[in-house]
Amino acid sequence: MDKLTPTDRHEFARELVIVARRWRARLDDRLKVLGMSQARWSALYWLSQSPEGASQTALADRTGVEAATLVRVIDALEAQGLVERKACPGDRRVKVVHLKEAARPLLAQIDALGEELRQEVMEDVTREEVDQALALLRRIRARLDGETTFAFPELLVANG
């Protein structure tokens, strides 16, 4: 196996950051017509994956943003009537965020816009390339998370 040089690692990390920023900017541009952003969509998406709701702490972890940033995102989504905060039954200090039914049609629209972007950007990418890239990115993410294998943490409502 060929060893990577410091320059190789630097170039890879730089490209990864640039691609992520540009992807997010392109998605944000498309979501503006819906009054949304990638950050708002991300919170809605993860809430849609958690029917019992999620604590703000768990949601911040899942979306990959700081808790203070997420509070502003949730405030905006709440003002749009898309989410609601409720006290956690086991710990009233913890706020659990729930997706409201009004968000579901919007999520479908966002998914369609996102798929359109993915199709355009990944038009000539092969299955093998995607599989290799996913394996590599998951391995890197696991190391960044201090894990030896890839896994998503569960969205825990309690202890949030």
C-alpha positions in Angstrom: 0.0 0.0 0.0 1.3 3.4 -0.9 1.9 5.8 2.0 0.3 9.2 1.8 2.6 12.2 2.1 1.7 15.2 4.3 1.0 17.1 1.0 -1.4 14.3 0.0 -3.3 14.5 3.3 -3.4 18.3 3.2 -4.8 18.3 -0.4 -7.4 15.7 0.5 -8.6 17.6 3.6 -8.6 20.9 1.7 -10.7 19.4 -1.2 -13.1 17.8 1.3 -13.7 21.1 3.0 -14.1 23.0 -0.2 -16.5 20.5 -1.7 -18.6 20.5 1.5 -18.8 24.3 1.6 -19.7 24.5 -2.1 -22.3 21.7 -1.8 -24.0 23.5 1.1 -23.9 26.9 -0.7 -25.4 25.3 -3.9 -28.2 23.6 -1.8 -28.8 26.8 0.2 -29.3 28.7 -3.1 -32.0 26.2 -4.2 -33.7 26.1 -0.8 -34.1 29.9 -0.7 -37.3 29.6 -2.9 -38.8 27.6 0.0 -37.6 30.0 2.7 -35.3 27.3 3.9 -31.6 26.7 4.3 -29.5 23.6 4.5 -29.2 24.1 8.3 -33.0 24.2 8.7 -33.5 21.3 6.4 -31.0 19.2 8.3 -32.8 19.8 11.6 -36.2 18.9 9.9 -34.7 15.8 8.3 -33.3 14.4 11.5 -36.5 15.2 13.3 -38.4 13.3 10.6 -36.2 10.3 11.4 -37.1 10.5 15.1 -40.9 10.2 15.6 -40.6 10.6 19.3 -38.8 13.8 18.9 -35.2 14.7 19.9 -33.6 16.7 22.6 -31.9 19.9 21.4 -28.6 18.4 22.5 -29.1 15.2 20.6 -30.3 17.1 17.5 -27.3 19.4 17.6 -25.0 16.3 17.7 -26.9 14.7 14.8 -26.9 17.8 12.6 -23.2 18.6 13.4 -23.8 22.1 14.7 -23.1 23.8 18.0 -26.1 23.9 20.4 -26.3 27.7 20.3 -26.5 27.7 16.5 -29.2 25.0 16.6 -31.3 27.1 19.1 -31.5 29.9 16.4 -32.4 27.3 13.8 -35.1 25.8 16.0 -36.4 29.3 16.8 -36.8 30.0 13.1 -38.5 26.6 12.4 -40.8 27.2 15.3 -41.7 30.6 14.0 -42.5 28.9 10.6 -44.8 26.5 12.4 -42.7 23.5 11.4 -41.5 22.3 14.9 -42.5 22.6 18.5 -40.6 22.3 21.7 -42.0 20.3 24.6 -40.7 19.6 28.1 -39.2 16.1 28.4 -41.5 14.0 30.6 -38.6 12.6 32.6 -36.7 15.9 33.0 -38.6 19.1 32.5 -35.4 21.0 32.1 -34.7 19.2 28.8 -36.6 20.5 25.8 -37.7 17.9 23.2 -38.2 19.1 19.7 -41.0 17.6 17.6 -41.7 17.8 13.9 -45.2 19.2 13.2 -47.3 17.7 10.4 -47.0 21.0 8.5 -43.3 20.2 7.8 -43.9 17.0 5.9 -45.0 18.5 2.6 -42.1 20.9 2.8 -39.7 18.0 3.5 -40.9 16.4 0.2 -40.2 19.6 -1.7 -36.8 19.9 -0.2 -36.0 16.3 -1.0 -36.9 16.9 -4.6 -34.6 19.9 -4.8 -31.8 18.0 -3.1 -32.2 15.1 -5.4 -32.1 17.4 -8.4 -28.8 18.8 -7.2 -27.4 15.4 -6.4 -28.3 14.2 -9.9 -26.6 17.2 -11.6 -23.4 17.1 -9.5 -23.0 13.3 -9.6 -24.2 12.7 -13.1 -21.2 10.7 -14.3 -20.2 9.2 -10.9 -20.2 5.4 -10.9 -21.6 3.0 -8.2 -18.0 1.8 -7.5 -16.8 5.4 -7.0 -19.6 6.1 -4.6 -19.0 2.9 -2.6 -15.3 3.6 -2.3 -15.8 7.3 -1.3 -18.5 6.3 1.3 -16.2 3.7 2.8 -13.3 6.2 3.0 -15.5 9.0 4.4 -17.1 6.7 7.0 -13.7 5.5 8.1 -12.4 9.0 8.5 -15.5 10.2 10.3 -15.3 7.3 12.7 -11.8 8.3 13.6 -12.8 11.9 14.0 -15.5 10.6 16.4 -13.0 8.5 18.3 -14.6 5.2 17.1 -13.0 2.3 15.4 -16.1 1.5 13.3 -18.7 3.6 11.6 -22.1 4.1 13.4 -24.6 6.9 13.9 -25.3 7.6 17.6 -29.0 7.2 18.4 -31.1 10.3 18.9 -31.8 9.9 22.6 -34.6 12.0 24.1 -33.7 11.2 27.7 -30.3 12.4 29.0 -30.3 14.7 26.0 
